[in-house]
PDB file of C-alpha atoms in Angstrom:
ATOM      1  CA  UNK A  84     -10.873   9.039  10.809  1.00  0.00           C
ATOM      2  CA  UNK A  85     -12.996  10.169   7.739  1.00  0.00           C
ATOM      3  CA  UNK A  86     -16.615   8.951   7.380  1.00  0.00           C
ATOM      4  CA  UNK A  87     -18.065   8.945   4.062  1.00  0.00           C
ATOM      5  CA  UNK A  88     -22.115   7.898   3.677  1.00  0.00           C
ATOM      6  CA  UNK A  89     -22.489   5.813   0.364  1.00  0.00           C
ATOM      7  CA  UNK A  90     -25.448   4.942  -1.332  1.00  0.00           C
ATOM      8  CA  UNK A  91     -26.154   1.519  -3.279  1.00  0.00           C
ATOM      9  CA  UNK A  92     -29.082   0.811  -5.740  1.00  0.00           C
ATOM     10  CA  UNK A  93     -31.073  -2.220  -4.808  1.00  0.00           C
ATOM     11  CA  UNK A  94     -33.720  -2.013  -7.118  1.00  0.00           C
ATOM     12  CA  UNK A  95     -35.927   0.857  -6.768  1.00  0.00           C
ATOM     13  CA  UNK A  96     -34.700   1.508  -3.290  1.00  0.00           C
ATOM     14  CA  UNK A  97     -31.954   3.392  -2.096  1.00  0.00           C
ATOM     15  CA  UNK A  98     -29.952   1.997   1.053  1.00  0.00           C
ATOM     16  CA  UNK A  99     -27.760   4.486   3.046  1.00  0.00           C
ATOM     17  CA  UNK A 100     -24.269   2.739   4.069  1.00  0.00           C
ATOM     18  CA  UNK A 101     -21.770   4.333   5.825  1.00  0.00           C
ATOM     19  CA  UNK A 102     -17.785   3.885   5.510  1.00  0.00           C
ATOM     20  CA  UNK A 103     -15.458   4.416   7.740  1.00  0.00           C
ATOM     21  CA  UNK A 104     -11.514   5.036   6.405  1.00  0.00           C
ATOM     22  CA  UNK A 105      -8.776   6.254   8.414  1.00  0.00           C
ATOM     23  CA  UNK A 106      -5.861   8.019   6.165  1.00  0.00           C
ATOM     24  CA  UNK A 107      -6.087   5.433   3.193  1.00  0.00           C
ATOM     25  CA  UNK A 108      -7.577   2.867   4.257  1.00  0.00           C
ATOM     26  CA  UNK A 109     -11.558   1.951   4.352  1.00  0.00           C
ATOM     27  CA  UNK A 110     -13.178  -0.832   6.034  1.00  0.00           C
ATOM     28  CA  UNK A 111     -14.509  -2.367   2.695  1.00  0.00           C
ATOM     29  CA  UNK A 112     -11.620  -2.712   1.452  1.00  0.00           C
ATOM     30  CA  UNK A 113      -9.722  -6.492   1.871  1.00  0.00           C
ATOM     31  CA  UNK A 114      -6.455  -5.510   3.647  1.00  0.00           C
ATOM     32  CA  UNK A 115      -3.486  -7.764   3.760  1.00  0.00           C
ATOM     33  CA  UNK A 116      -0.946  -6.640   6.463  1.00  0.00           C
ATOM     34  CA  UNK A 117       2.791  -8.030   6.292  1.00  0.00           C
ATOM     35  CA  UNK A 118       5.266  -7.979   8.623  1.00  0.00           C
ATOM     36  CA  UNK A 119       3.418  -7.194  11.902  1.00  0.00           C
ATOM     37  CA  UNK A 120       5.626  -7.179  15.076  1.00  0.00           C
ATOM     38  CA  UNK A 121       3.230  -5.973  18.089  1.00  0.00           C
ATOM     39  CA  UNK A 122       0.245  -5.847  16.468  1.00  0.00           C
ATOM     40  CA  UNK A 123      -0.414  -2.674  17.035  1.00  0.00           C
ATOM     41  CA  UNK A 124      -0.852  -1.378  13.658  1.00  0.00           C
ATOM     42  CA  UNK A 125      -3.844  -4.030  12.789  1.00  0.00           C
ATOM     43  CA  UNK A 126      -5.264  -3.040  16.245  1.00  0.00           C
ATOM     44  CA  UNK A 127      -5.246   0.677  15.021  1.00  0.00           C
ATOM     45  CA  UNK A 128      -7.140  -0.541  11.972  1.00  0.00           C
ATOM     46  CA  UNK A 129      -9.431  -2.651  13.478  1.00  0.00           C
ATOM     47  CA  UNK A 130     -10.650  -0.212  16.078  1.00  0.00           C
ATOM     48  CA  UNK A 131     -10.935   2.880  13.797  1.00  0.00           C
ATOM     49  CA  UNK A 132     -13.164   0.733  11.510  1.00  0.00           C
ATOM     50  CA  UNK A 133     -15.165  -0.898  14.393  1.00  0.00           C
ATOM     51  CA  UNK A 134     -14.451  -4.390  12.418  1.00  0.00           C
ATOM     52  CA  UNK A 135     -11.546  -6.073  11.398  1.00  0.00           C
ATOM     53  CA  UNK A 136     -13.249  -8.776   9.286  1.00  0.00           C
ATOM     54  CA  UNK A 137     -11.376  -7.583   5.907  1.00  0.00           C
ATOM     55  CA  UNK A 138      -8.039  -7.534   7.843  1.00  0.00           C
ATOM     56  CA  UNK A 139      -5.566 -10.374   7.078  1.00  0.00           C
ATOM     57  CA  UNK A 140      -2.896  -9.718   9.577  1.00  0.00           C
ATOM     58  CA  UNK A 141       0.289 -11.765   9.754  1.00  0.00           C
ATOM     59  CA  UNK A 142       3.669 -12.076  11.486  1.00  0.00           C
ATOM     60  CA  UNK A 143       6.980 -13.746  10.890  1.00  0.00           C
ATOM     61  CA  UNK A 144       7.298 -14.980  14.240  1.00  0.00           C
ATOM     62  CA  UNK A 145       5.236 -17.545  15.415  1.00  0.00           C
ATOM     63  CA  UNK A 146       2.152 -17.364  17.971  1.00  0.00           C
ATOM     64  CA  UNK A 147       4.530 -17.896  21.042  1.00  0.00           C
ATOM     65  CA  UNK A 148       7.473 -16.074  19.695  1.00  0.00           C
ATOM     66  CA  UNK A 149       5.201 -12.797  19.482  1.00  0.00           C
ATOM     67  CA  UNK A 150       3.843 -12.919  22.627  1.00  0.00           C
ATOM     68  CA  UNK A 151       7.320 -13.739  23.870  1.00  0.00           C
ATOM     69  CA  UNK A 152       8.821 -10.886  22.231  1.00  0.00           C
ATOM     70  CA  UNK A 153       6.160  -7.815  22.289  1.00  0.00           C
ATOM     71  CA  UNK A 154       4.371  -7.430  25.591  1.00  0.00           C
ATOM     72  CA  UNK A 155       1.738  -5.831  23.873  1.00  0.00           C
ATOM     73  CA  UNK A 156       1.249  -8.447  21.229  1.00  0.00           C
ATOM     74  CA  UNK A 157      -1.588 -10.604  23.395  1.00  0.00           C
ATOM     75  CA  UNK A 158      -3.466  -7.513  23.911  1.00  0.00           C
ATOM     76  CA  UNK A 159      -3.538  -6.147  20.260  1.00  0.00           C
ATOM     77  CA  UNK A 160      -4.097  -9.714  19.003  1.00  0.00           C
ATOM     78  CA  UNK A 161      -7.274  -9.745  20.909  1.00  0.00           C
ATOM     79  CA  UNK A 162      -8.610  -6.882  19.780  1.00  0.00           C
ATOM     80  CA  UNK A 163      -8.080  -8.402  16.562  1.00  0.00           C
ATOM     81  CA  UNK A 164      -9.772 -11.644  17.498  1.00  0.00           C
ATOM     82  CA  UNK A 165     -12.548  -9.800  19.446  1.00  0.00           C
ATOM     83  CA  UNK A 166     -13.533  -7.713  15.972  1.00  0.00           C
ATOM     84  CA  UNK A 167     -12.893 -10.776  13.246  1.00  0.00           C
ATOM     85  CA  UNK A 168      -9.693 -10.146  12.360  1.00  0.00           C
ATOM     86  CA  UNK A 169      -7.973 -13.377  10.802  1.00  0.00           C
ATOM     87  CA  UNK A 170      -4.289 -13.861  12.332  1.00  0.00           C
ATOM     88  CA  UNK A 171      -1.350 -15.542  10.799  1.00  0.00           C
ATOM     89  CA  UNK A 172       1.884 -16.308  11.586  1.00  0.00           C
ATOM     90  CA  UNK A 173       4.825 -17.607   9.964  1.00  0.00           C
ATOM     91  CA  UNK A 174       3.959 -15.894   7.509  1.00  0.00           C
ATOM     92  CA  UNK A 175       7.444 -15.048   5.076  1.00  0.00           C
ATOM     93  CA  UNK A 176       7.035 -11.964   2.784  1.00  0.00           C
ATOM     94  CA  UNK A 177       8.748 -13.617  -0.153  1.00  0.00           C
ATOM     95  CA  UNK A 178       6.141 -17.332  -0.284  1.00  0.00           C
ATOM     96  CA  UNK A 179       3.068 -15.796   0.867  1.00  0.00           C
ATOM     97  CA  UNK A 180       1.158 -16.663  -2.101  1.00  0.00           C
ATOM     98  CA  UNK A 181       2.139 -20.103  -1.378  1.00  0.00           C
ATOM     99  CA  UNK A 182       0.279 -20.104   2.278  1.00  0.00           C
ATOM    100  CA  UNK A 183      -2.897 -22.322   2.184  1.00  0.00           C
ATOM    101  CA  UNK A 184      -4.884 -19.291   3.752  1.00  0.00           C
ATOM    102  CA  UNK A 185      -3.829 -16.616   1.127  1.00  0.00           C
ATOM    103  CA  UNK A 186      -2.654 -18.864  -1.748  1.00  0.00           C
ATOM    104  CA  UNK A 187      -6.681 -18.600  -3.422  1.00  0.00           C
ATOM    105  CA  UNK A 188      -7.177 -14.629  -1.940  1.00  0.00           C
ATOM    106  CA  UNK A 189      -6.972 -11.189  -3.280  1.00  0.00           C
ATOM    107  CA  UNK A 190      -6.935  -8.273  -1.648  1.00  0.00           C
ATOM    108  CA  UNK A 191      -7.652  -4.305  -2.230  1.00  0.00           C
ATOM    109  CA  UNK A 192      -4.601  -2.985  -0.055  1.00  0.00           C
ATOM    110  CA  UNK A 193      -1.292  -5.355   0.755  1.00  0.00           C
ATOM    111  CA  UNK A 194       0.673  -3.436   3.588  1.00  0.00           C
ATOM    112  CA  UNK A 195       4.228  -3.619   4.813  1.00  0.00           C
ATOM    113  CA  UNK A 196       5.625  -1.026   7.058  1.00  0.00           C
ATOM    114  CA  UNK A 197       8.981  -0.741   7.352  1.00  0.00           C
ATOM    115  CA  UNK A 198      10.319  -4.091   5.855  1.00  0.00           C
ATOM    116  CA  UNK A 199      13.724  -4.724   7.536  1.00  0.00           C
ATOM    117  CA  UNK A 200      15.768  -7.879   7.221  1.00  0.00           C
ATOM    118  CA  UNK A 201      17.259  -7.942  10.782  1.00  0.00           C
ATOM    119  CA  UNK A 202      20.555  -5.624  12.155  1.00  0.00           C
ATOM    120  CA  UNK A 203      23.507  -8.477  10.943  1.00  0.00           C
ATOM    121  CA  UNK A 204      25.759  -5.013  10.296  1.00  0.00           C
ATOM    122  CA  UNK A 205      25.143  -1.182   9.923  1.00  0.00           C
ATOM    123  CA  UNK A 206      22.216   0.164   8.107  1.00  0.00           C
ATOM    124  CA  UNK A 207      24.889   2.268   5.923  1.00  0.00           C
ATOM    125  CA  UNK A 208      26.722  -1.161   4.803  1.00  0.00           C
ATOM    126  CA  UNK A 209      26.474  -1.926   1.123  1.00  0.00           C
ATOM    127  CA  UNK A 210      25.633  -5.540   2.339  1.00  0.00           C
ATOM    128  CA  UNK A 211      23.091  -5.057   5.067  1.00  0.00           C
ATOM    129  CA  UNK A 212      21.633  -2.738   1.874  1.00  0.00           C
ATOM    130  CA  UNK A 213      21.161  -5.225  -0.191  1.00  0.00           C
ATOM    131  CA  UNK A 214      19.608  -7.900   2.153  1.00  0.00           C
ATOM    132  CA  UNK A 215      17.109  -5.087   2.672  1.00  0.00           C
ATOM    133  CA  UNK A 216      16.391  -4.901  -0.917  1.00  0.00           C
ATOM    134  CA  UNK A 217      16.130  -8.636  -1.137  1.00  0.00           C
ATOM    135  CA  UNK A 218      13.447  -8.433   1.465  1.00  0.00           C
ATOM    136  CA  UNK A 219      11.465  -5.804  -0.382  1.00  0.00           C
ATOM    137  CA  UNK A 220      11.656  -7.374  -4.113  1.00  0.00           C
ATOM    138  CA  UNK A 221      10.445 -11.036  -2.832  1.00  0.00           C
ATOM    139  CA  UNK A 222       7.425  -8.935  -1.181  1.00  0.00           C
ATOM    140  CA  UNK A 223       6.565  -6.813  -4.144  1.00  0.00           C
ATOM    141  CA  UNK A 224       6.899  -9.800  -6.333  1.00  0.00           C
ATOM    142  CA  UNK A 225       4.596 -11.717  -4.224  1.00  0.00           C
ATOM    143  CA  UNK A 226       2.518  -8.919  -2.873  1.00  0.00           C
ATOM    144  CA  UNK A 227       1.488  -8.487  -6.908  1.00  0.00           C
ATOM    145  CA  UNK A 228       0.436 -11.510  -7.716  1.00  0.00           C
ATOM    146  CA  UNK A 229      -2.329 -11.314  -5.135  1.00  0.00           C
ATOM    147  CA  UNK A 230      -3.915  -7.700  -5.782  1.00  0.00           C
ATOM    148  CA  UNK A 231      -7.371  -7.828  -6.727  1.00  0.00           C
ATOM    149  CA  UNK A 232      -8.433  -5.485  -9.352  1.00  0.00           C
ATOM    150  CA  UNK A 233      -7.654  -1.610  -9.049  1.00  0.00           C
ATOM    151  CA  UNK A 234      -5.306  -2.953  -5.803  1.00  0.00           C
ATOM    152  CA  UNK A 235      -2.683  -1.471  -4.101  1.00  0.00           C
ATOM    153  CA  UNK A 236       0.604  -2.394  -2.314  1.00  0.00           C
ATOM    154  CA  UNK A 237       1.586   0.149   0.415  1.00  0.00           C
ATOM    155  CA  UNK A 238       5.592  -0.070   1.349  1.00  0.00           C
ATOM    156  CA  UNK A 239       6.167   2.781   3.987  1.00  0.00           C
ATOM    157  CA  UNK A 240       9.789   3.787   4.657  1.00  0.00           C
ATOM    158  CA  UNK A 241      12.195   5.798   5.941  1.00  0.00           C
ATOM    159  CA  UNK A 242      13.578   8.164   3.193  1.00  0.00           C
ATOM    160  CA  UNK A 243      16.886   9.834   4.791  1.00  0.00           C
ATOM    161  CA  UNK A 244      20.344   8.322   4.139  1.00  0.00           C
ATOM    162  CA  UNK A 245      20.966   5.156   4.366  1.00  0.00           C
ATOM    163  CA  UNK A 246      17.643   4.428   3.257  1.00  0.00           C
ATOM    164  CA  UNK A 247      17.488   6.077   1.077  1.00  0.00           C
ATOM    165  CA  UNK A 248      19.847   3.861  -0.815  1.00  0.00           C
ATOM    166  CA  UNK A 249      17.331   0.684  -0.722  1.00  0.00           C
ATOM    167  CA  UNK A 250      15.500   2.926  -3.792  1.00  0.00           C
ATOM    168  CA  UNK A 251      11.926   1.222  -3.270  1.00  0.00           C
ATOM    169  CA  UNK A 252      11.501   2.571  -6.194  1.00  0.00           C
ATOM    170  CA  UNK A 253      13.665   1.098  -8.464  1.00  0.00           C
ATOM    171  CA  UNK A 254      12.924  -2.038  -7.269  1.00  0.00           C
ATOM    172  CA  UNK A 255       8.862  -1.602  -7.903  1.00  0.00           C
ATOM    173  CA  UNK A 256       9.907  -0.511 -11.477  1.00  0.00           C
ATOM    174  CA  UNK A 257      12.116  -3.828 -11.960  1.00  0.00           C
ATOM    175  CA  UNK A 258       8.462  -5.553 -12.080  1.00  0.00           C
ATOM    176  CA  UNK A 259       7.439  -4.794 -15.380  1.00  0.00           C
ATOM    177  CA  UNK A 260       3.713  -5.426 -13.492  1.00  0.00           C
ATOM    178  CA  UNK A 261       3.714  -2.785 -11.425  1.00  0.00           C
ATOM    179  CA  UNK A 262       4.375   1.289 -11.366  1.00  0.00           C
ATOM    180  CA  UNK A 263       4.317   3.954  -8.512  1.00  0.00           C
ATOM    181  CA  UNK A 264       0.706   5.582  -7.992  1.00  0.00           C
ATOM    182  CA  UNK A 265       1.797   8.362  -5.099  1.00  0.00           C
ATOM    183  CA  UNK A 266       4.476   8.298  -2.622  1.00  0.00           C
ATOM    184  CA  UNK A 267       2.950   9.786   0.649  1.00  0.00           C
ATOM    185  CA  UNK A 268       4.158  11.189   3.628  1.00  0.00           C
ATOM    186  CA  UNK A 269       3.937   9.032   6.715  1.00  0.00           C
ATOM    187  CA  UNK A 270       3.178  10.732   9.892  1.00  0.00           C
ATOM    188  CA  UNK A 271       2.738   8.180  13.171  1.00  0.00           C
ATOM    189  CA  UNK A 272      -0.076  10.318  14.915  1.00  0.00           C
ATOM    190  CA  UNK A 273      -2.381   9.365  11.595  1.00  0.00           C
ATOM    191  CA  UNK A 274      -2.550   6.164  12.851  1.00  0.00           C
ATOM    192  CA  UNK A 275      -3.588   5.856  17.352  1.00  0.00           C
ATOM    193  CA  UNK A 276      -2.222   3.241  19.065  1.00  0.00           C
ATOM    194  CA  UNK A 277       0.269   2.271  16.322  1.00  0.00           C
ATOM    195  CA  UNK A 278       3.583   1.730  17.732  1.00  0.00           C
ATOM    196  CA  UNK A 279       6.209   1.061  15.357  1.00  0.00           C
ATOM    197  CA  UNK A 280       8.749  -2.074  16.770  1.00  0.00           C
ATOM    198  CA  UNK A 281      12.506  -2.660  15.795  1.00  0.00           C
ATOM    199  CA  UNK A 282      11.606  -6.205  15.234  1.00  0.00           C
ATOM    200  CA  UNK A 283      14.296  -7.915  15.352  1.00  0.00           C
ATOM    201  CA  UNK A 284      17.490  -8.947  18.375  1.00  0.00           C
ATOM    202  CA  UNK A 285      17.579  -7.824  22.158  1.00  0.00           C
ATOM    203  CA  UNK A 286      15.503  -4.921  21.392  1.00  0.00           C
ATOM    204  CA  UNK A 287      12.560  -6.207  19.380  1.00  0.00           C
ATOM    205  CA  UNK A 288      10.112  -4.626  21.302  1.00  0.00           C
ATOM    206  CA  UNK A 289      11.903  -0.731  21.122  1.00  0.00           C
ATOM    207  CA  UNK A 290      10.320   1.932  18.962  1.00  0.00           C
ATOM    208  CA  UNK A 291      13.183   3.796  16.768  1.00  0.00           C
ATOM    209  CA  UNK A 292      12.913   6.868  14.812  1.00  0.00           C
ATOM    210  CA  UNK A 293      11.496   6.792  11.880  1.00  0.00           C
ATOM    211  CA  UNK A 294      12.279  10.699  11.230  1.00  0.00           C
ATOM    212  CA  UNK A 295      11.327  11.407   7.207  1.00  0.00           C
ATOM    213  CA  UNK A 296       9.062   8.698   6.041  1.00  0.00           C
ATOM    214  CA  UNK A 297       6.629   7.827   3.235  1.00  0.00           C
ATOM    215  CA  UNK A 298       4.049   5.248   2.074  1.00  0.00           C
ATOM    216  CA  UNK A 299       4.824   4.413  -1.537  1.00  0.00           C
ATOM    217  CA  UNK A 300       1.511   3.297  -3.255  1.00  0.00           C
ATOM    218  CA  UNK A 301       2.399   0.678  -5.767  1.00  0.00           C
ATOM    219  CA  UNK A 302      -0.294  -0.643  -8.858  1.00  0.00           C
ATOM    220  CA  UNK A 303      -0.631  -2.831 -11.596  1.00  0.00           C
ATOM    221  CA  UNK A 304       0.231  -0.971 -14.861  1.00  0.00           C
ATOM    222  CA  UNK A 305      -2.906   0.489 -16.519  1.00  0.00           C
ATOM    223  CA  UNK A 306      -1.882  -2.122 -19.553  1.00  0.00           C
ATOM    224  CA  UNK A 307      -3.531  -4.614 -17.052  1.00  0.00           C
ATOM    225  CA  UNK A 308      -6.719  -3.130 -17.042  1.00  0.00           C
ATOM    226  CA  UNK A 309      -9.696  -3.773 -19.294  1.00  0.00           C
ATOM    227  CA  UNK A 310     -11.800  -0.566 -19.883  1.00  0.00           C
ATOM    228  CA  UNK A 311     -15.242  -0.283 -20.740  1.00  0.00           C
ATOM    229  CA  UNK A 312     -15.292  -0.070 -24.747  1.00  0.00           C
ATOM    230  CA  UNK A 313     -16.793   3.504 -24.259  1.00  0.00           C
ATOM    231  CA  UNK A 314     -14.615   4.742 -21.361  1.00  0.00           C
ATOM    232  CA  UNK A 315     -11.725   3.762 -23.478  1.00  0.00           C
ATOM    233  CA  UNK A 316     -12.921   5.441 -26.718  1.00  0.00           C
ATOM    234  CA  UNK A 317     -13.450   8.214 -24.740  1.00  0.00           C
ATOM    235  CA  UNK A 318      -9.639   8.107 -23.533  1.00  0.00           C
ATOM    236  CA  UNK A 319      -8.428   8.002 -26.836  1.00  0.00           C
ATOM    237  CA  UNK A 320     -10.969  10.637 -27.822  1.00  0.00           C
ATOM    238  CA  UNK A 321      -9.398  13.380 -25.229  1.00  0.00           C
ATOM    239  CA  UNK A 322      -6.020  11.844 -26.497  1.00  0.00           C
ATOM    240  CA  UNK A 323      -6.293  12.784 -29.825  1.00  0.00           C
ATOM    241  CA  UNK A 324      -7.888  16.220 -28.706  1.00  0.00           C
ATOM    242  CA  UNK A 325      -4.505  16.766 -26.440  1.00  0.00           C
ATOM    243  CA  UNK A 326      -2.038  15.883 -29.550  1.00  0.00           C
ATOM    244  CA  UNK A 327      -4.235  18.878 -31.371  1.00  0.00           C
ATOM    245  CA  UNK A 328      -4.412  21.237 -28.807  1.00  0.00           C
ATOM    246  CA  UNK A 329      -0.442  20.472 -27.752  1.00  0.00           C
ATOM    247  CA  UNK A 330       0.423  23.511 -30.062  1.00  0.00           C
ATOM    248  CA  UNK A 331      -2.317  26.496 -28.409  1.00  0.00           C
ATOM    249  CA  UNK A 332      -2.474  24.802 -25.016  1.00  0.00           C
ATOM    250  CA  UNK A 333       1.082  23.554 -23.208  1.00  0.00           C
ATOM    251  CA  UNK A 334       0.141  21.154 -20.577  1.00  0.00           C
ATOM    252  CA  UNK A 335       0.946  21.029 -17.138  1.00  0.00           C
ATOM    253  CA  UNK A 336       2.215  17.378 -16.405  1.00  0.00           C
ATOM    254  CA  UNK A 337       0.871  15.839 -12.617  1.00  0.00           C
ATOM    255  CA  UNK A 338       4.021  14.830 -10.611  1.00  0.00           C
ATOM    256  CA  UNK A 339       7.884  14.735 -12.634  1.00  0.00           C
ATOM    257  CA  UNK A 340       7.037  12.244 -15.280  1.00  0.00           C
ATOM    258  CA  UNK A 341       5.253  13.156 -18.729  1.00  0.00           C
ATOM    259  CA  UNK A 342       2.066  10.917 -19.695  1.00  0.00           C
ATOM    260  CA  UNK A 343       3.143   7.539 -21.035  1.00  0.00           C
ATOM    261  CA  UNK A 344       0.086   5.396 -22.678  1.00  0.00           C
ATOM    262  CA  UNK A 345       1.395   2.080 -20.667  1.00  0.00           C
ATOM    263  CA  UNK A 346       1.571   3.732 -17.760  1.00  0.00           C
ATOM    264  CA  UNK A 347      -0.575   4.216 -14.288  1.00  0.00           C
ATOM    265  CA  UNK A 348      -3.033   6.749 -14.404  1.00  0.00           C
ATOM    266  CA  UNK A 349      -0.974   9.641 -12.252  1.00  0.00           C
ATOM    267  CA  UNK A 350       0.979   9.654 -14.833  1.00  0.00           C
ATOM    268  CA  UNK A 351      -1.102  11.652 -16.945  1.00  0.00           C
ATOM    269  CA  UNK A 352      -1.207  15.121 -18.670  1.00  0.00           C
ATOM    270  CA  UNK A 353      -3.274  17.577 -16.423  1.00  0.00           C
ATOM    271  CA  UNK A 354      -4.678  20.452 -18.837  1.00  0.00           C
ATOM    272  CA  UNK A 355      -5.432  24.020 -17.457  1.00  0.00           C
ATOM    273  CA  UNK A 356      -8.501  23.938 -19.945  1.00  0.00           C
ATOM    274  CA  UNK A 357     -11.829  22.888 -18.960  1.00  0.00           C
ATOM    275  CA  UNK A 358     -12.571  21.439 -21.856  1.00  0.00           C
ATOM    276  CA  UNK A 359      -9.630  19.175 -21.672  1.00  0.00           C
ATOM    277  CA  UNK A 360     -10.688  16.172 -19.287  1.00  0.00           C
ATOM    278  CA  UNK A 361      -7.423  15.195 -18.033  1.00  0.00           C
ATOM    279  CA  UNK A 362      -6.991  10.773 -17.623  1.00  0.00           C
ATOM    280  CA  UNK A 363      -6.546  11.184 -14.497  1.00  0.00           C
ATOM    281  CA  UNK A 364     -10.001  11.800 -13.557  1.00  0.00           C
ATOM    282  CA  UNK A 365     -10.920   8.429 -15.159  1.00  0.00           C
ATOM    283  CA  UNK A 366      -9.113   6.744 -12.106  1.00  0.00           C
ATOM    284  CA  UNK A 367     -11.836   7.407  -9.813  1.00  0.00           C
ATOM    285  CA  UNK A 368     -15.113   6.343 -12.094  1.00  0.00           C
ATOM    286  CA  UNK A 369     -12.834   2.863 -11.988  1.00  0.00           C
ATOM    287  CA  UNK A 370     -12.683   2.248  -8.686  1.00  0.00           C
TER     288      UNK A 370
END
C-alpha cells in the first residue's frame, strides 16, 4: 500500500490529508466492484484503505446463495459492513444501470475480475467463447454509461490461450465510447487476502490458476472531454509545434499505436526534446 499526503486550499489555510491507494486504487476514489464471489477482493480494499465507504460491492448470487456457496463470504461481508461498505446482490453485469441503487451513481473505478459466464463446455470451445464475450460486452456497455468524469473500467484477465481468444480488447474498441488507457499486469500478492473463486458449479468456492494475467484499464475517448479553453489551446499549440519539428525531431510514439487526435491520452507522441511537452503529461493536471 502507497500513502500519498495531499494538500487542499481552504482559504488561506492549508489542510494536510492523507490518501491511502493500494496498486491502483485510492480510497477517494468511488469504486464499483462487479462480479464478487467471496468477497474477498472488497475485503482487501476495504482494509488497506481503513474505510470502505466509496466501495459499491455487488454479487450475482443472492445474500443466502453467497453465504451458501463461499464459506468465507459472511466473514468478508462483515468487514465490509463493519467499515461502510454498501453490499448488493443480484446484481447482473449487463442491467446494472437499471438497479435502483446505482441507476442515479457514478463512479471513478468500475471493477470486474475475471468475468466468466459459468463452465456449460470447455474454455477452448468456440461457443463457451462467445458466451464469455457476451458477458464482457453487456458489462462494458453498462459499466460506461456510469463512469464519472476522467473514470475508469478495470477488466482483469487471463491472457494465455483460450483466453486469449475472448480479445477484451476488441470488444472495448466495438464501443465507439471507450478506448484502452494501459493493460497491466496482474499479480495476486498485490492485493492480501484476495482469493480469487471459480464461481460457478460444484466447485464455486476453488481458487484456479490464473497463470498470465492483466488488468485492462478502459476510458471514455478524450472526444468526451471538455478542456479548459487554455489547456486546449495549449494542446493544439505543442501540436502544431510537433507537425514542424516532425522533419529535425522523429518522435518516439508511447505504447504500439501512433497519436490519433480522437483518441485517449496514452496514445500520444512522446518527444525526446525538452522543449516538446508531450499530451500525455496533460492527463495528470486533469485528474
Amino acid at each position: 500500500m502507497v500513502r500519498v499526503n495531499l494538500l487542499r486550499n481552504r482559504g488561506d489555510a492549508r489542510e494536510e490529508e492523507e490518501e491511502k491507494r493500494i496498486k491502483h486504487y485510492s480510497h477517494l476514489y468511488r469504486m464499483l466492484l462487479v462480479g464478487e464471489g467471496d468477497f474477498s477482493f472488497a475485503a482487501c480494499l476495504a482494509q488497506a484503505f481503513g474505510s470502505a465507504v466509496n466501495i459499491v460491492a455487488t454479487s450475482l448470487d443472492s445474500q443466502a446463495s453467497s453465504k451458501m456457496l463461499y464459506k468465507r463470504a459472511s466473514a468478508n461481508m462483515e468487514i465490509l459492513e463493519g467499515l461502510g461498505s454498501t453490499i448488493l446482490h443480484d446484481v447482473n453485469a449487463h442491467t446494472m444501470t437499471q438497479h435502483p441503487v446505482l441507476k442515479h451513481k457514478s463512479f471513478n473505478r468500475i471493477v470486474f475480475n475475471f468475468p466468466h459466464a459459468g463452465y456449460k463446455g470447455h474454455d477452448h470451445s468456440s461457443s463457451q467463447i462467445q458466451r464469455h464475450r457476451e458477458l464482457v460486452r453487456g458489462f462494458l456497455k453498462s459499466a460506461r454509461s456510469m463512469l464519472a468524469k476522467h473514470g475508469e473500467i478495470h477488466v482483469t484477465h487471463k491472457t494465455a490461450y483460450p483466453f486469449s481468444k475472448w480479445e477484451i480488447e476488441k470488444l472495448a474498441e466495438e464501443d465507439e465510447e471507450l478506448c484502452l488507457v494501459e493493460k497491466a499486469e496482474f499479480s495476486e500478492s498485490d492485493y492480501p487476502g484476495y482469493v480469487n473463486k471459480r464461481g460457478d458449479g460444484l466447485w464455486c468456492d476453488q481458487k484456479f490458476p490464473i497463470g498470465q494475467c492483466s488488468t485492462y484499464k478502459f476510458a471514455l475517448r478524450a472526444s468526451r472531454i471538455s478542456l479548459p479553453v487554455s489547456l486546449a489551446a495549449h494542446c493544439a499549440s505543442t501540436l502544431a509545434r510537433q507537425n514542424l519539428a516532425a522533419s529535425s525531431s522523429k518522435p518516439t510514439p508511447v505504447g504500439s499505436r501512433p497519436f490519433n487526435r480522437n483518441s485517449c491520452w496514452p496514445l500520444a507522441w512522446a518527444y525526446p526534446s525538452t522543449k516538446q511537452i508531450p499530451i500525455i503529461a496533460f492527463k495528470n493536471r486533469l485528474r
